[in-house]
Amino acid sequence: MRLEDYWGVGPKTSERLRESMGVERAVEAIENANIRALVDAGLPRGRAVRILRRANGAAGIETLGTRDARDVYDDLLSLASEYALTAHAEDRIRVLTPLTDTDEREARLDRVLAARDAWAGLDDGDRDAIRSAFDDYDDAGGTDRAAVETALKLREAGLHGGTFTALDDLDADSLRAAAGALGTVGDDGRVAPGADDELDRLRERRDAVADLETSALDVLEAIRERGVRSFEEFRAAFVEYVAGEADVRRGRVEAAVAEDARDEADFTSTSLRALRAELDEAVDERESTVAAELRGSIESAREDVDTAVAAVSDIAFELSLGRFAAEHDLTRPALVEDGLAVVGARNLTLSGEVQPVTYAVGDHGLDAIDRDDDPAPPTGDRVAVLTGANSGGKTTLLETLAQVVLLSAMGLPVPAERAEVGQFDTVVFHRRHASFNAGVLESTLKSIVPPLSTGERTLMLVDEFEAITEPGRAADLLNGLVDLTVDRDALGVYVTHLADDLSPLPPEARIDGIFAEGLTEDLQLRVDYQPRFGTVGKSTPEFIVSRLVANARDRAERRGFEALAAAVGEEAVQRTLSDAAWNE
């Protein structure tokens, strides 16, 4: 395959890859999702990731209908990659894309959840052994030899079955023999140092003789300094000197000495040249023998070697995702044709104690969790209009739904106690962007409306649409989006403060509300993040004004906020003012 056939690889990028690593290695790096190889070849990391995502899942990338959806997707993969056990596992996680085939999603869920259970079932010693084995694998450069050695370490740690099944039938003895041979013989027949002691000794002697040959005049002077008085004495001294300096048997040196030299200088250079040639031949002969033996060891274990290399890569990848799932208590979603429902869902980007949320849009079959304050989510509505308190978690709920949908689309477990997730061709997630001009309105509409117009399965998650145009017109546009969502048989959750300004919604739509319940003792907003279905939420500005009054920096600032409090005229404000005055 030509490099230019891959998405994002133009003439300049192709030339850079060709010069840095060659076409064959570049194609291998792209097909194997090797981000680091492309970065080492000079590509910016972001570009390398985009190329590999398209190369390995172009159809799935189209699911991400907006920039905000792509941001959630990137954040999820960044979080998951933190649990990678190897560099290549991290690369593979970074280039995961939504899967368009439900069977593929189910199969990946099977593998990841099995890996989650496997990791959770290990004791600390086994986990340390796994991390150590994979650290050594990375330190060795992830070579075939490193993979075989890692497979042997995992077997020796007693890991088998489930995620480790591919290692069960490997011939350990054959692999050990192959491990000693892998990486020691090249395609050109060259054998690496350390592979054979006899070959190493021959090379050392040959190199020592070569050094003597290079400095033949120094050898000549060293022998003369011994006070030799005849050629026979010179010949004997030469044999003794060379045998000692190069650690070569005297018989081998004697066999190489020149018989018809013109003088001592000619004798020295000719004899050293002949000895080096004889040692070259001995090295070549031994190297050929060793190379054949090494190749034989590798070939006799070829099937096990290939299995071990693939297994180590897959185990590292799946265990990494399993660690991610275990750490965040992720569960298997039910993959359905239509609808989106979550019970006890959590946002993965929030830290600390998080209130789980139950929500749904479309058809589903989930009941409530067995808690008195957690009603079953409604079923059948194509659109939910979500209203309620400022800082009440409406945007976070939209993002949580996007996380659940995108994780499920990639065949990964989700942050919910239970979930049903439909198959969506496009996920349109639009955060509130505080820009109020015609250009932003136009670009937003161009981003979120076309997916609805295709007639494909679309999920709309749109936050505070009114932020980009005046409220009256925003209500009209929001009404139009709700109607279009219903007409196209899509699903949508729309966050707004304009519920009272909307025209009567179609029967397939409902309004939900999130409510603030007051202020805590330290004047933080106390919110019930669980939406109340079929109820318009309140934006509760009185609580915000109360906090501003209580936290005023001086009397002038307080008088200004008190004027707002009087305008709001809510009992909650007056109560907060009284508390603040008493505290003062």
Coordinates of C-alpha atoms in Angstrom, one line a residue:
M1 CA 0.0 0.0 0.0
R2 CA 1.2 3.5 -0.8
L3 CA 1.8 5.9 2.0
E4 CA -0.3 8.5 0.2
D5 CA -3.3 6.2 0.3
Y6 CA -3.6 6.8 4.1
W7 CA -5.7 9.7 5.2
G8 CA -3.6 12.7 6.2
V9 CA -0.4 11.5 4.5
G10 CA 0.3 14.0 1.8
P11 CA 3.4 14.3 -0.4
K12 CA 5.5 16.1 2.3
T13 CA 4.5 13.7 5.1
S14 CA 5.1 10.7 2.8
E15 CA 8.5 11.9 1.9
R16 CA 9.4 12.5 5.5
L17 CA 8.3 9.0 6.5
R18 CA 10.1 7.5 3.5
E19 CA 13.4 9.2 4.4
S20 CA 13.2 8.6 8.1
M21 CA 12.0 5.0 8.3
G22 CA 11.3 3.6 4.8
V23 CA 8.0 2.7 3.2
E24 CA 7.7 -0.8 4.7
R25 CA 8.4 0.3 8.3
A26 CA 6.1 3.4 7.9
V27 CA 3.2 1.2 6.7
E28 CA 3.8 -1.2 9.5
A29 CA 3.8 1.7 12.1
I30 CA 0.5 3.0 10.7
E31 CA -1.2 -0.5 10.6
N32 CA 0.0 -1.3 14.1
A33 CA -1.1 2.1 15.6
N34 CA 2.5 2.9 16.6
I35 CA 2.3 6.6 17.4
R36 CA 5.8 6.8 18.8
A37 CA 7.4 5.5 15.6
L38 CA 5.7 8.2 13.6
V39 CA 6.6 10.9 16.1
D40 CA 10.3 9.7 16.1
A41 CA 10.1 10.0 12.3
G42 CA 9.3 13.7 12.7
L43 CA 5.5 14.0 12.7
P44 CA 3.8 16.1 15.3
R45 CA 2.1 13.9 17.8
G46 CA -1.4 15.3 17.2
R47 CA -1.1 14.7 13.5
A48 CA 0.2 11.1 14.0
V49 CA -2.8 10.3 16.3
R50 CA -5.2 11.7 13.7
I51 CA -3.6 9.7 10.9
L52 CA -3.8 6.5 12.9
R53 CA -7.3 7.0 14.0
R54 CA -8.5 7.4 10.5
A55 CA -6.3 4.5 9.3
N56 CA -7.8 2.2 11.9
G57 CA -11.4 3.5 12.3
A58 CA -12.4 6.1 9.7
A59 CA -16.1 5.1 9.7
G60 CA -16.3 5.4 13.5
I61 CA -14.7 8.8 13.6
E62 CA -17.7 10.1 11.6
T63 CA -19.8 9.4 14.7
L64 CA -18.3 12.5 16.4
G65 CA -20.5 15.1 14.9
T66 CA -19.1 18.2 16.6
R67 CA -15.9 19.6 18.1
D68 CA -17.3 19.3 21.6
A69 CA -18.1 15.6 20.9
R70 CA -14.5 15.1 19.8
D71 CA -13.3 16.9 22.9
V72 CA -15.2 14.4 25.1
Y73 CA -13.8 11.6 23.1
D74 CA -10.2 12.9 23.4
D75 CA -10.7 13.3 27.2
L76 CA -12.0 9.8 27.6
L77 CA -9.0 8.3 25.7
S78 CA -6.6 10.5 27.6
L79 CA -8.1 9.2 30.9
A80 CA -8.1 5.6 29.8
S81 CA -4.5 5.8 28.5
E82 CA -3.3 6.7 32.0
Y83 CA -3.8 3.1 32.9
A84 CA -1.7 1.7 30.1
L85 CA 0.8 -1.0 31.0
T86 CA 3.1 -0.5 28.0
A87 CA 3.9 2.3 25.5
H88 CA 2.2 0.4 22.7
A89 CA -0.9 -0.3 24.8
E90 CA -1.1 3.5 25.4
D91 CA -0.8 4.0 21.6
R92 CA -3.6 1.5 20.9
I93 CA -5.9 3.2 23.4
R94 CA -5.2 6.6 22.0
V95 CA -6.3 5.5 18.5
L96 CA -9.5 3.7 19.6
T97 CA -12.5 4.8 17.6
P98 CA -16.2 4.1 17.8
L99 CA -17.1 0.8 16.3
T100 CA -19.9 0.7 13.7
D101 CA -20.7 -3.0 14.2
T102 CA -22.6 -4.1 17.3
D103 CA -21.0 -7.5 17.3
E104 CA -17.6 -5.9 17.5
R105 CA -18.7 -3.8 20.4
E106 CA -20.0 -6.8 22.2
A107 CA -16.9 -8.7 21.6
R108 CA -14.6 -5.9 22.9
L109 CA -16.9 -5.5 25.9
D110 CA -16.4 -9.2 26.6
R111 CA -12.7 -8.9 26.5
V112 CA -12.4 -5.7 28.5
L113 CA -14.8 -6.8 31.2
A114 CA -12.9 -10.2 31.5
A115 CA -9.7 -8.2 31.9
R116 CA -11.3 -6.0 34.5
D117 CA -12.4 -9.0 36.5
A118 CA -9.0 -10.6 36.0
W119 CA -7.2 -7.5 37.3
A120 CA -9.6 -7.1 40.2
G121 CA -9.0 -10.7 41.2
L122 CA -5.2 -10.5 41.4
D123 CA -3.4 -9.9 44.6
D124 CA -0.8 -7.1 45.0
G125 CA 2.1 -9.5 44.3
D126 CA 0.6 -10.7 41.0
R127 CA -0.1 -7.1 40.0
D128 CA 3.4 -6.0 40.8
A129 CA 4.8 -9.0 38.8
I130 CA 2.7 -7.9 35.8
R131 CA 3.7 -4.3 36.0
S132 CA 7.4 -5.3 36.3
A133 CA 7.2 -7.7 33.3
F134 CA 5.7 -5.0 31.1
D135 CA 8.2 -2.4 32.4
D136 CA 11.0 -4.7 31.3
Y137 CA 9.2 -5.2 28.0
D138 CA 9.2 -1.4 27.4
D139 CA 12.8 -1.0 28.5
A140 CA 13.8 -3.6 26.0
G141 CA 12.1 -1.7 23.2
G142 CA 9.1 -4.0 22.8
T143 CA 11.0 -6.4 20.5
D144 CA 10.0 -9.9 19.7
R145 CA 12.5 -11.2 22.1
A146 CA 11.2 -8.9 24.8
A147 CA 7.7 -10.2 24.1
V148 CA 8.7 -13.8 24.4
E149 CA 10.5 -13.1 27.7
T150 CA 7.4 -11.3 29.0
A151 CA 5.2 -14.2 28.0
L152 CA 7.5 -16.5 30.0
K153 CA 7.4 -14.2 33.0
L154 CA 3.6 -14.0 32.9
R155 CA 3.4 -17.8 32.8
E156 CA 5.9 -18.2 35.6
A157 CA 3.7 -15.9 37.7
G158 CA 1.0 -18.5 37.3
L159 CA -1.3 -16.3 35.2
H160 CA -3.5 -18.4 32.9
G161 CA -7.0 -18.6 31.6
G162 CA -9.4 -15.8 30.7
T163 CA -7.4 -12.8 29.6
F164 CA -4.2 -14.9 29.7
T165 CA -5.6 -17.9 27.7
A166 CA -3.4 -17.3 24.7
L167 CA -0.4 -18.2 26.9
D168 CA -1.7 -21.5 28.2
D169 CA -0.6 -23.8 25.4
L170 CA 2.8 -22.3 24.7
D171 CA 5.8 -24.6 24.9
A172 CA 7.9 -22.9 27.6
D173 CA 11.1 -24.8 26.8
S174 CA 10.9 -24.1 23.1
L175 CA 10.2 -20.4 23.9
R176 CA 13.2 -20.2 26.2
A177 CA 15.4 -21.6 23.4
A178 CA 13.9 -19.2 20.9
A179 CA 14.3 -16.2 23.3
G180 CA 18.0 -16.8 23.4
A181 CA 18.1 -16.7 19.6
L182 CA 15.7 -13.9 18.8
G183 CA 17.4 -10.6 18.0
T184 CA 20.8 -12.3 17.7
V185 CA 20.9 -13.1 14.0
G186 CA 20.1 -10.7 11.3
D187 CA 18.6 -11.2 7.8
D188 CA 22.2 -10.9 6.5
G189 CA 23.4 -13.7 8.7
R190 CA 25.3 -11.5 11.1
V191 CA 25.3 -12.9 14.6
A192 CA 25.1 -10.4 17.5
P193 CA 27.9 -10.3 20.1
G194 CA 27.1 -12.4 23.1
A195 CA 25.2 -15.1 21.2
D196 CA 28.1 -17.6 21.1
D197 CA 31.2 -17.6 23.3
E198 CA 33.5 -19.3 20.8
L199 CA 32.5 -16.8 18.0
D200 CA 33.1 -13.9 20.4
R201 CA 36.6 -15.3 21.2
L202 CA 37.4 -15.7 17.5
R203 CA 36.3 -12.1 16.8
E204 CA 38.4 -10.8 19.6
R205 CA 41.5 -12.6 18.4
R206 CA 40.8 -11.5 14.8
D207 CA 40.4 -7.9 15.9
A208 CA 43.6 -8.0 18.0
V209 CA 45.6 -9.4 15.0
A210 CA 44.0 -6.7 12.8
D211 CA 45.3 -4.0 15.2
L212 CA 48.8 -5.6 15.1
E213 CA 48.7 -5.5 11.3
T214 CA 47.7 -1.9 11.3
S215 CA 50.8 -1.1 13.5
A216 CA 53.2 -3.6 11.9
L217 CA 56.2 -1.2 12.3
D218 CA 55.6 -1.0 16.0
V219 CA 55.5 -4.8 16.1
L220 CA 58.8 -5.0 14.2
E221 CA 60.5 -2.6 16.6
A222 CA 59.1 -4.4 19.7
I223 CA 60.6 -7.7 18.5
R224 CA 63.9 -6.1 17.6
E225 CA 64.2 -4.6 21.1
R226 CA 64.3 -8.2 22.4
G227 CA 67.8 -8.4 21.1
V228 CA 67.3 -11.0 18.4
R229 CA 70.5 -11.7 16.4
S230 CA 69.3 -14.0 13.6
F231 CA 66.2 -14.4 11.4
E232 CA 65.4 -17.7 13.2
E233 CA 65.5 -15.8 16.5
F234 CA 63.3 -13.1 15.0
R235 CA 60.8 -15.7 13.7
A236 CA 60.5 -17.3 17.1
A237 CA 60.2 -14.0 18.8
F238 CA 57.5 -12.9 16.4
V239 CA 55.4 -16.1 17.0
E240 CA 55.8 -15.6 20.8
Y241 CA 54.9 -11.9 20.7
V242 CA 51.8 -12.2 18.5
A243 CA 50.5 -15.3 20.4
G244 CA 50.8 -13.3 23.6
E245 CA 49.4 -10.0 22.3
A246 CA 46.4 -11.5 20.4
D247 CA 45.8 -14.5 22.6
V248 CA 46.2 -16.8 19.6
R249 CA 47.6 -20.3 19.8
R250 CA 51.3 -20.5 18.9
G251 CA 50.6 -23.3 16.4
R252 CA 48.1 -21.1 14.6
V253 CA 50.6 -18.2 14.4
E254 CA 53.3 -20.5 13.2
A255 CA 51.1 -21.9 10.5
A256 CA 50.5 -18.4 9.1
V257 CA 54.1 -17.1 9.0
A258 CA 55.6 -16.1 5.7
E259 CA 58.2 -18.6 4.3
D260 CA 59.6 -16.4 1.5
A261 CA 59.8 -12.9 3.0
R262 CA 62.5 -10.5 1.7
D263 CA 63.3 -9.1 5.1
E264 CA 62.0 -8.7 8.6
A265 CA 59.6 -5.9 7.7
D266 CA 58.1 -8.0 4.9
F267 CA 58.0 -11.0 7.1
T268 CA 56.1 -9.1 9.8
S269 CA 53.4 -7.5 7.6
T270 CA 52.9 -10.6 5.4
S271 CA 52.6 -13.0 8.4
L272 CA 50.1 -10.7 10.2
R273 CA 48.0 -10.3 7.0
A274 CA 47.9 -14.1 6.5
L275 CA 47.0 -14.7 10.1
R276 CA 44.2 -12.1 10.0
A277 CA 42.8 -13.7 6.8
E278 CA 42.9 -17.1 8.4
L279 CA 41.0 -15.8 11.4
D280 CA 38.5 -14.0 9.1
E281 CA 37.8 -17.4 7.6
A282 CA 37.4 -19.0 11.0
V283 CA 35.0 -16.3 12.1
D284 CA 32.9 -16.6 9.0
E285 CA 32.7 -20.3 9.3
R286 CA 31.7 -20.2 13.0
E287 CA 29.3 -17.4 12.4
S288 CA 27.6 -19.3 9.6
T289 CA 27.2 -22.4 11.9
V290 CA 25.9 -20.3 14.8
A291 CA 23.4 -18.4 12.6
A292 CA 22.0 -21.7 11.3
E293 CA 21.6 -23.0 14.8
L294 CA 19.9 -19.8 16.0
R295 CA 17.6 -19.8 13.0
G296 CA 16.7 -23.4 13.7
S297 CA 15.8 -22.6 17.3
I298 CA 13.6 -19.7 16.1
E299 CA 11.9 -21.6 13.3
S300 CA 11.2 -24.7 15.5
A301 CA 9.3 -22.3 17.9
R302 CA 7.9 -20.0 15.2
E303 CA 4.3 -20.6 15.9
D304 CA 4.8 -20.2 19.7
V305 CA 6.9 -17.1 19.1
D306 CA 4.2 -15.5 16.9
T307 CA 1.5 -16.4 19.4
A308 CA 3.6 -14.9 22.3
V309 CA 4.3 -11.7 20.5
A310 CA 0.6 -11.1 19.6
A311 CA -0.6 -12.3 23.0
V312 CA 1.7 -10.0 25.0
S313 CA 0.5 -7.0 22.9
D314 CA -3.2 -7.9 23.4
I315 CA -2.9 -8.7 27.1
A316 CA -1.2 -5.4 27.8
F317 CA -3.9 -3.6 25.8
E318 CA -6.9 -5.4 27.4
L319 CA -5.5 -5.4 30.9
S320 CA -4.8 -1.6 30.6
L321 CA -8.5 -1.1 29.7
G322 CA -9.5 -3.5 32.4
R323 CA -7.5 -1.4 35.0
F324 CA -9.3 1.7 33.7
A325 CA -12.7 -0.1 34.1
A326 CA -11.8 -1.4 37.6
E327 CA -10.6 1.9 38.9
H328 CA -13.7 3.8 37.8
D329 CA -16.2 1.0 38.5
L330 CA -17.4 0.8 34.9
T331 CA -20.2 -1.6 34.0
R332 CA -21.5 -3.3 30.9
P333 CA -24.1 -1.3 29.0
A334 CA -27.0 -3.0 27.2
L335 CA -26.5 -2.3 23.5
V336 CA -29.9 -1.6 21.9
E337 CA -31.2 -0.3 18.7
D338 CA -32.7 2.9 20.0
G339 CA -32.9 5.0 23.1
L340 CA -30.5 6.2 25.8
A341 CA -31.0 5.5 29.5
V342 CA -28.7 5.5 32.5
V343 CA -29.3 4.6 36.1
G344 CA -26.8 5.8 38.7
A345 CA -24.5 7.5 36.1
R346 CA -21.4 9.4 37.1
N347 CA -19.3 11.9 35.2
L348 CA -15.7 10.6 34.8
T349 CA -14.1 14.1 34.8
L350 CA -15.5 15.0 38.3
S351 CA -13.5 14.3 41.4
G352 CA -14.6 13.7 44.9
E353 CA -18.0 12.5 46.0
V354 CA -20.4 12.6 43.0
Q355 CA -24.2 12.3 43.1
P356 CA -25.2 9.6 40.7
V357 CA -27.9 10.6 38.2
T358 CA -30.7 8.7 36.5
Y359 CA -31.9 9.9 33.1
A360 CA -33.3 8.7 29.8
V361 CA -34.6 9.7 26.4
G362 CA -36.3 7.5 23.9
D363 CA -37.5 3.9 24.5
H364 CA -35.9 1.8 27.2
G365 CA -36.5 -0.9 29.7
L366 CA -34.6 0.3 32.8
D367 CA -36.3 0.5 36.2
A368 CA -35.1 2.7 39.0
I369 CA -32.5 1.7 41.5
D370 CA -34.1 0.6 44.8
R371 CA -34.0 4.1 46.4
D372 CA -37.0 6.1 47.5
D373 CA -35.8 9.3 46.0
D374 CA -34.8 7.9 42.6
P375 CA -37.8 7.5 40.3
A376 CA -37.7 5.3 37.2
P377 CA -36.7 7.4 34.1
P378 CA -39.5 8.1 31.7
T379 CA -39.6 6.1 28.5
G380 CA -40.8 6.9 25.0
D381 CA -40.0 10.6 24.8
R382 CA -37.9 11.5 21.8
V383 CA -36.8 14.9 23.3
A384 CA -36.1 16.1 26.8
V385 CA -35.9 19.8 27.5
L386 CA -33.7 20.2 30.6
T387 CA -34.2 23.3 32.8
G388 CA -33.2 24.4 36.2
A389 CA -30.7 26.0 38.6
N390 CA -27.6 27.9 37.6
S391 CA -24.6 25.7 38.4
G392 CA -27.0 22.9 38.8
G393 CA -25.2 20.3 36.7
K394 CA -27.2 20.5 33.5
T395 CA -24.1 20.7 31.3
T396 CA -22.4 18.0 33.4
L397 CA -25.4 15.7 32.8
L398 CA -25.1 16.3 29.0
E399 CA -21.4 15.5 29.2
T400 CA -22.1 12.4 31.2
L401 CA -24.6 11.2 28.6
A402 CA -22.0 11.9 25.9
Q403 CA -19.4 9.9 27.9
V404 CA -21.7 6.9 28.2
V405 CA -22.6 6.9 24.5
L406 CA -19.0 7.3 23.3
L407 CA -17.6 4.7 25.6
S408 CA -20.3 2.3 24.6
A409 CA -19.7 3.1 20.9
M410 CA -16.0 2.0 21.4
G411 CA -17.1 -1.2 23.0
L412 CA -16.0 -0.1 26.5
P413 CA -17.9 -0.2 29.8
V414 CA -19.6 2.9 31.1
P415 CA -19.8 4.9 34.4
A416 CA -23.3 3.9 35.4
E417 CA -25.0 1.2 37.6
R418 CA -27.1 0.3 34.6
A419 CA -27.4 1.6 31.1
E420 CA -29.1 1.0 27.8
V421 CA -27.4 2.7 24.8
G422 CA -28.7 2.8 21.2
Q423 CA -26.6 2.8 18.1
F424 CA -26.1 6.3 16.8
D425 CA -24.6 7.3 13.5
T426 CA -23.8 10.8 14.8
V427 CA -23.4 12.2 18.3
V428 CA -24.0 16.0 18.3
F429 CA -22.7 17.5 21.6
H430 CA -22.7 21.2 21.8
R431 CA -21.5 23.0 24.9
R432 CA -22.5 26.6 25.8
H433 CA -20.2 29.0 24.1
A434 CA -20.5 32.6 25.4
S435 CA -20.3 34.4 22.1
F436 CA -23.2 36.5 21.0
N437 CA -22.9 37.3 17.3
A438 CA -24.3 36.2 13.9
G439 CA -21.1 34.4 13.0
V440 CA -21.3 32.1 16.0
L441 CA -25.0 31.5 15.4
E442 CA -24.4 30.5 11.8
S443 CA -21.4 28.2 12.6
T444 CA -23.4 26.5 15.4
L445 CA -26.4 25.9 13.2
K446 CA -24.1 24.6 10.4
S447 CA -22.6 22.2 13.0
I448 CA -25.7 20.8 14.7
V449 CA -28.5 20.9 12.0
P450 CA -27.0 18.9 9.1
P451 CA -26.7 15.6 11.1
L452 CA -30.5 15.9 11.9
S453 CA -31.2 16.4 8.2
T454 CA -29.7 13.1 7.0
G455 CA -32.3 10.8 8.4
E456 CA -29.7 8.8 10.1
R457 CA -29.7 7.8 13.8
T458 CA -28.6 11.0 15.6
L459 CA -28.3 12.0 19.2
M460 CA -28.5 15.7 20.0
L461 CA -27.0 17.0 23.3
V462 CA -27.2 20.8 23.1
D463 CA -26.5 23.1 26.0
E464 CA -28.0 26.6 26.4
F465 CA -28.6 27.4 22.7
E466 CA -29.9 30.8 23.8
A467 CA -26.3 31.9 24.6
I468 CA -25.6 32.6 21.0
T469 CA -28.6 34.8 20.1
E470 CA -31.2 37.0 21.7
P471 CA -33.7 35.1 23.9
G472 CA -36.8 35.6 21.8
R473 CA -35.3 34.3 18.7
A474 CA -33.4 31.6 20.5
A475 CA -36.8 30.2 21.8
D476 CA -38.1 30.1 18.2
L477 CA -34.9 28.3 17.0
L478 CA -35.1 25.9 19.9
N479 CA -38.7 25.1 19.1
G480 CA -37.6 24.4 15.6
L481 CA -34.8 22.1 16.7
V482 CA -37.1 20.1 19.0
D483 CA -39.6 19.7 16.1
L484 CA -36.9 18.7 13.7
T485 CA -35.5 16.2 16.2
V486 CA -38.9 14.6 16.5
D487 CA -39.7 14.7 12.8
R488 CA -36.4 13.0 12.0
D489 CA -36.9 10.3 14.7
A490 CA -33.7 11.4 16.3
L491 CA -33.2 11.7 20.1
G492 CA -32.3 14.9 21.9
V493 CA -31.6 16.5 25.2
Y494 CA -31.7 20.3 25.1
V495 CA -30.6 22.5 28.1
T496 CA -32.3 25.9 28.3
H497 CA -33.5 28.6 30.6
L498 CA -36.2 29.5 28.2
A499 CA -38.8 26.8 29.0
D500 CA -41.5 29.5 29.7
D501 CA -40.8 31.1 26.3
L502 CA -41.2 27.9 24.3
S503 CA -44.3 27.2 22.2
P504 CA -46.2 24.0 23.1
L505 CA -43.8 21.1 22.6
P506 CA -44.8 18.1 20.5
P507 CA -46.2 15.2 22.5
E508 CA -43.0 13.3 22.0
A509 CA -41.1 15.9 24.1
R510 CA -41.0 16.5 27.8
I511 CA -39.6 19.1 30.2
D512 CA -37.4 18.2 33.1
G513 CA -36.0 20.3 35.9
I514 CA -33.0 20.4 38.2
F515 CA -33.6 22.3 41.5
A516 CA -31.4 24.2 43.9
E517 CA -32.5 23.6 47.5
G518 CA -30.7 26.5 49.2
L519 CA -27.3 27.4 50.5
T520 CA -25.1 25.4 52.8
E521 CA -23.6 26.8 56.0
D522 CA -20.6 28.0 54.1
L523 CA -22.9 29.6 51.5
Q524 CA -22.3 27.0 48.8
L525 CA -25.2 26.3 46.5
R526 CA -27.0 23.0 47.5
V527 CA -28.3 21.3 44.5
D528 CA -30.2 18.1 43.9
Y529 CA -28.5 17.0 40.7
Q530 CA -31.1 14.4 39.9
P531 CA -33.6 15.9 37.4
R532 CA -37.3 15.9 38.3
F533 CA -39.1 14.5 35.3
G534 CA -41.9 16.4 33.7
T535 CA -41.2 19.5 35.9
V536 CA -39.9 22.9 34.9
G537 CA -36.8 23.7 36.9
K538 CA -36.0 27.1 38.5
S539 CA -32.9 29.1 37.8
T540 CA -32.9 30.2 41.5
P541 CA -31.1 33.6 41.1
E542 CA -32.2 34.4 44.7
F543 CA -29.6 31.9 46.1
I544 CA -26.8 33.4 44.0
V545 CA -27.8 36.9 45.1
S546 CA -28.0 35.8 48.7
R547 CA -24.4 34.5 48.5
L548 CA -23.2 37.8 46.9
V549 CA -24.8 39.8 49.7
A550 CA -23.3 37.7 52.4
N551 CA -19.9 37.8 50.8
A552 CA -19.8 41.5 49.9
R553 CA -16.4 43.1 50.5
D554 CA -17.7 46.4 51.8
R555 CA -20.8 48.3 52.7
A556 CA -21.1 50.0 49.2
E557 CA -20.9 46.6 47.5
R558 CA -23.4 45.1 49.9
R559 CA -25.9 47.9 49.3
G560 CA -25.7 47.2 45.6
F561 CA -26.4 43.5 46.1
E562 CA -29.2 44.3 48.6
A563 CA -30.9 46.3 45.9
L564 CA -30.9 43.2 43.7
A565 CA -32.1 41.1 46.6
A566 CA -35.0 43.5 47.1
A567 CA -35.8 43.2 43.4
V568 CA -35.9 39.4 43.6
G569 CA -38.0 39.6 46.7
E570 CA -37.6 35.9 47.7
E571 CA -37.9 34.6 51.2
A572 CA -34.6 32.7 50.8
V573 CA -32.8 36.0 50.1
Q574 CA -34.3 37.6 53.2
R575 CA -33.3 34.7 55.3
T576 CA -29.8 34.7 54.0
L577 CA -29.6 38.5 54.7
S578 CA -30.8 38.0 58.2
D579 CA -28.2 35.3 58.8
A580 CA -25.5 37.4 57.3
A581 CA -26.5 40.5 59.5
W582 CA -26.6 38.3 62.6
N583 CA -23.1 36.9 61.8
E584 CA -21.7 40.4 61.3

